[in-house]
């Protein structure tokens, strides 16, 4: 015995296929809508992540630029401090040299004043000596004239 083959009419197969299709579509509609929303949210999140990453990269680039500027400014500041320190040391040395020169000038002035005083004393002594010499020469000449006169008188008396 062979089982009779059951023939399903085409209209039922089509209706059944349509019903399975609709039921499957209806059953998947909610998850598909949720998937579509999720994909949209994912796309939005990816776009936001890309924007955030770009903003982070931009901020990082600005931070790097600022770090370089800060480093450059710090180097310039160190250089300026070094120059200022050198200038202050140079000024202090110059001031010490000026003070030393002032002391030397004061010593030289004192020496000059002593030398002028000594020269004046020598000049006064020389003048006094010359006056004494003039006095001595005058006295000698007077004595010589007196001796001559006395000799002339003595010769006149003797002779």
mmCIF file of C-alpha atoms in Angstrom:
data_model
loop_
_atom_site.group_PDB
_atom_site.id
_atom_site.type_symbol
_atom_site.label_atom_id
_atom_site.label_comp_id
_atom_site.label_asym_id
_atom_site.label_seq_id
_atom_site.Cartn_x
_atom_site.Cartn_y
_atom_site.Cartn_z
ATOM 1 C CA UNK A 1 0.000 0.000 0.000
ATOM 2 C CA UNK A 2 1.202 3.256 -0.929
ATOM 3 C CA UNK A 3 0.201 6.267 0.819
ATOM 4 C CA UNK A 4 -1.723 8.626 -1.192
ATOM 5 C CA UNK A 5 0.041 11.699 -2.058
ATOM 6 C CA UNK A 6 -1.692 14.669 -0.707
ATOM 7 C CA UNK A 7 -1.962 17.522 -3.092
ATOM 8 C CA UNK A 8 -2.311 21.004 -1.634
ATOM 9 C CA UNK A 9 -4.006 23.393 -3.965
ATOM 10 C CA UNK A 10 -1.843 26.181 -5.352
ATOM 11 C CA UNK A 11 -4.063 28.905 -3.900
ATOM 12 C CA UNK A 12 -3.559 27.498 -0.392
ATOM 13 C CA UNK A 13 0.194 27.191 -0.892
ATOM 14 C CA UNK A 14 0.294 30.783 -2.115
ATOM 15 C CA UNK A 15 -1.953 31.992 0.723
ATOM 16 C CA UNK A 16 0.087 30.022 3.226
ATOM 17 C CA UNK A 17 3.328 31.438 1.781
ATOM 18 C CA UNK A 18 1.895 34.955 1.907
ATOM 19 C CA UNK A 19 0.790 34.381 5.502
ATOM 20 C CA UNK A 20 4.252 33.046 6.531
ATOM 21 C CA UNK A 21 5.887 35.976 4.752
ATOM 22 C CA UNK A 22 3.603 38.524 6.491
ATOM 23 C CA UNK A 23 4.021 36.842 9.870
ATOM 24 C CA UNK A 24 7.791 36.726 9.444
ATOM 25 C CA UNK A 25 7.830 40.362 8.355
ATOM 26 C CA UNK A 26 5.604 41.369 11.258
ATOM 27 C CA UNK A 27 7.732 39.354 13.678
ATOM 28 C CA UNK A 28 10.911 40.941 12.318
ATOM 29 C CA UNK A 29 9.486 44.457 12.006
ATOM 30 C CA UNK A 30 10.114 45.341 15.690
ATOM 31 C CA UNK A 31 13.643 43.920 15.787
ATOM 32 C CA UNK A 32 14.404 45.494 12.371
ATOM 33 C CA UNK A 33 13.169 48.869 13.579
ATOM 34 C CA UNK A 34 15.189 48.427 16.760
ATOM 35 C CA UNK A 35 18.197 47.368 14.650
ATOM 36 C CA UNK A 36 17.718 50.379 12.377
ATOM 37 C CA UNK A 37 17.499 52.669 15.425
ATOM 38 C CA UNK A 38 20.530 50.985 16.956
ATOM 39 C CA UNK A 39 22.459 51.306 13.686
ATOM 40 C CA UNK A 40 21.470 54.977 13.515
ATOM 41 C CA UNK A 41 22.538 55.482 17.104
ATOM 42 C CA UNK A 42 25.748 53.601 16.357
ATOM 43 C CA UNK A 43 26.367 55.796 13.295
ATOM 44 C CA UNK A 44 25.667 58.901 15.415
ATOM 45 C CA UNK A 45 27.976 57.584 18.151
ATOM 46 C CA UNK A 46 30.655 56.846 15.541
ATOM 47 C CA UNK A 47 30.284 60.383 14.126
ATOM 48 C CA UNK A 48 30.418 61.832 17.635
ATOM 49 C CA UNK A 49 33.466 59.675 18.384
ATOM 50 C CA UNK A 50 35.106 60.881 15.174
ATOM 51 C CA UNK A 51 34.300 64.498 16.110
ATOM 52 C CA UNK A 52 35.569 63.937 19.644
ATOM 53 C CA UNK A 53 38.711 62.265 18.328
ATOM 54 C CA UNK A 54 39.286 65.148 15.922
ATOM 55 C CA UNK A 55 38.713 67.638 18.746
ATOM 56 C CA UNK A 56 41.086 65.643 20.977
ATOM 57 C CA UNK A 57 43.706 65.532 18.225
ATOM 58 C CA UNK A 58 43.299 69.269 17.648
ATOM 59 C CA UNK A 59 43.535 69.949 21.395
ATOM 60 C CA UNK A 60 46.583 67.678 21.640
ATOM 61 C CA UNK A 61 48.208 69.559 18.753
ATOM 62 C CA UNK A 62 47.489 72.877 20.521
ATOM 63 C CA UNK A 63 48.896 71.463 23.764
ATOM 64 C CA UNK A 64 52.013 70.360 21.898
ATOM 65 C CA UNK A 65 52.337 73.819 20.318
ATOM 66 C CA UNK A 66 51.846 75.459 23.737
ATOM 67 C CA UNK A 67 54.401 73.110 25.273
ATOM 68 C CA UNK A 68 56.874 74.080 22.558
ATOM 69 C CA UNK A 69 56.082 77.779 23.078
ATOM 70 C CA UNK A 70 56.465 77.377 26.848
ATOM 71 C CA UNK A 71 59.773 75.580 26.388
ATOM 72 C CA UNK A 72 60.959 78.306 24.020
ATOM 73 C CA UNK A 73 59.834 81.028 26.440
ATOM 74 C CA UNK A 74 61.533 79.220 29.323
ATOM 75 C CA UNK A 75 64.752 79.048 27.297
ATOM 76 C CA UNK A 76 64.434 82.744 26.488
ATOM 77 C CA UNK A 77 63.770 83.475 30.172
ATOM 78 C CA UNK A 78 66.834 81.475 31.215
ATOM 79 C CA UNK A 79 68.866 83.341 28.607
ATOM 80 C CA UNK A 80 67.501 86.709 29.769
ATOM 81 C CA UNK A 81 68.252 85.818 33.397
ATOM 82 C CA UNK A 82 71.770 84.824 32.425
ATOM 83 C CA UNK A 83 72.266 88.082 30.526
ATOM 84 C CA UNK A 84 70.823 90.080 33.430
ATOM 85 C CA UNK A 85 73.042 88.252 35.913
ATOM 86 C CA UNK A 86 76.082 88.840 33.722
ATOM 87 C CA UNK A 87 75.135 92.508 33.429
ATOM 88 C CA UNK A 88 74.739 92.814 37.193
ATOM 89 C CA UNK A 89 78.059 91.100 37.794
ATOM 90 C CA UNK A 90 79.677 93.342 35.176
ATOM 91 C CA UNK A 91 78.114 96.402 36.765
ATOM 92 C CA UNK A 92 79.304 95.326 40.204
ATOM 93 C CA UNK A 93 82.800 94.755 38.839
ATOM 94 C CA UNK A 94 82.704 98.145 37.121
ATOM 95 C CA UNK A 95 81.497 99.747 40.353
ATOM 96 C CA UNK A 96 84.306 98.077 42.279
ATOM 97 C CA UNK A 97 86.771 99.185 39.619
ATOM 98 C CA UNK A 98 85.395 102.743 39.785
ATOM 99 C CA UNK A 99 85.596 102.687 43.567
ATOM 100 C CA UNK A 100 89.149 101.352 43.286
ATOM 101 C CA UNK A 101 89.982 104.087 40.774
ATOM 102 C CA UNK A 102 88.371 106.670 43.071
ATOM 103 C CA UNK A 103 90.568 105.426 45.912
ATOM 104 C CA UNK A 104 93.606 105.531 43.610
ATOM 105 C CA UNK A 105 92.682 109.068 42.543
ATOM 106 C CA UNK A 106 92.323 110.118 46.178
ATOM 107 C CA UNK A 107 95.746 108.602 46.931
ATOM 108 C CA UNK A 108 97.250 110.331 43.899
ATOM 109 C CA UNK A 109 95.687 113.663 44.917
ATOM 110 C CA UNK A 110 97.105 113.257 48.416
ATOM 111 C CA UNK A 111 100.540 112.424 46.915
ATOM 112 C CA UNK A 112 100.328 115.445 44.621
ATOM 113 C CA UNK A 113 99.337 117.659 47.529
ATOM 114 C CA UNK A 114 102.249 116.288 49.585
ATOM 115 C CA UNK A 115 104.595 116.766 46.624
ATOM 116 C CA UNK A 116 103.334 120.320 46.070
ATOM 117 C CA UNK A 117 103.781 121.046 49.782
ATOM 118 C CA UNK A 118 107.255 119.479 49.703
ATOM 119 C CA UNK A 119 108.133 121.462 46.549
ATOM 120 C CA UNK A 120 106.848 124.624 48.193
ATOM 121 C CA UNK A 121 108.927 123.859 51.294
ATOM 122 C CA UNK A 122 111.966 123.174 49.079
ATOM 123 C CA UNK A 123 111.306 126.341 47.129
ATOM 124 C CA UNK A 124 111.009 128.289 50.373
ATOM 125 C CA UNK A 125 114.213 126.674 51.654
ATOM 126 C CA UNK A 126 115.987 127.390 48.347
ATOM 127 C CA UNK A 127 114.812 130.999 48.463
ATOM 128 C CA UNK A 128 115.969 131.294 52.078
ATOM 129 C CA UNK A 129 119.306 129.720 51.119
ATOM 130 C CA UNK A 130 119.663 132.061 48.140
ATOM 131 C CA UNK A 131 118.851 135.027 50.378
ATOM 132 C CA UNK A 132 121.417 133.803 52.890
ATOM 133 C CA UNK A 133 123.886 133.402 50.069
ATOM 134 C CA UNK A 134 123.122 136.903 48.836
ATOM 135 C CA UNK A 135 123.553 138.123 52.423
ATOM 136 C CA UNK A 136 126.791 136.149 52.783
ATOM 137 C CA UNK A 137 128.102 137.399 49.423
ATOM 138 C CA UNK A 138 127.184 140.938 50.384
ATOM 139 C CA UNK A 139 128.863 140.512 53.770
ATOM 140 C CA UNK A 140 131.912 138.977 52.082
ATOM 141 C CA UNK A 141 132.053 141.821 49.565
ATOM 142 C CA UNK A 142 131.689 144.293 52.407
ATOM 143 C CA UNK A 143 134.458 142.547 54.330
ATOM 144 C CA UNK A 144 136.621 142.377 51.213
ATOM 145 C CA UNK A 145 136.072 146.094 50.601
ATOM 146 C CA UNK A 146 136.835 146.815 54.233
ATOM 147 C CA UNK A 147 139.970 144.661 54.104
ATOM 148 C CA UNK A 148 141.032 146.459 50.945
ATOM 149 C CA UNK A 149 140.475 149.778 52.576
ATOM 150 C CA UNK A 150 142.317 148.686 55.702
ATOM 151 C CA UNK A 151 145.225 147.405 53.593
ATOM 152 C CA UNK A 152 145.268 150.639 51.679
ATOM 153 C CA UNK A 153 145.403 152.549 54.913
ATOM 154 C CA UNK A 154 148.070 150.276 56.325
ATOM 155 C CA UNK A 155 150.104 150.629 53.183
ATOM 156 C CA UNK A 156 149.668 154.367 53.341
ATOM 157 C CA UNK A 157 150.900 154.441 56.895
ATOM 158 C CA UNK A 158 153.828 152.206 56.266
ATOM 159 C CA UNK A 159 155.002 153.776 53.336
#
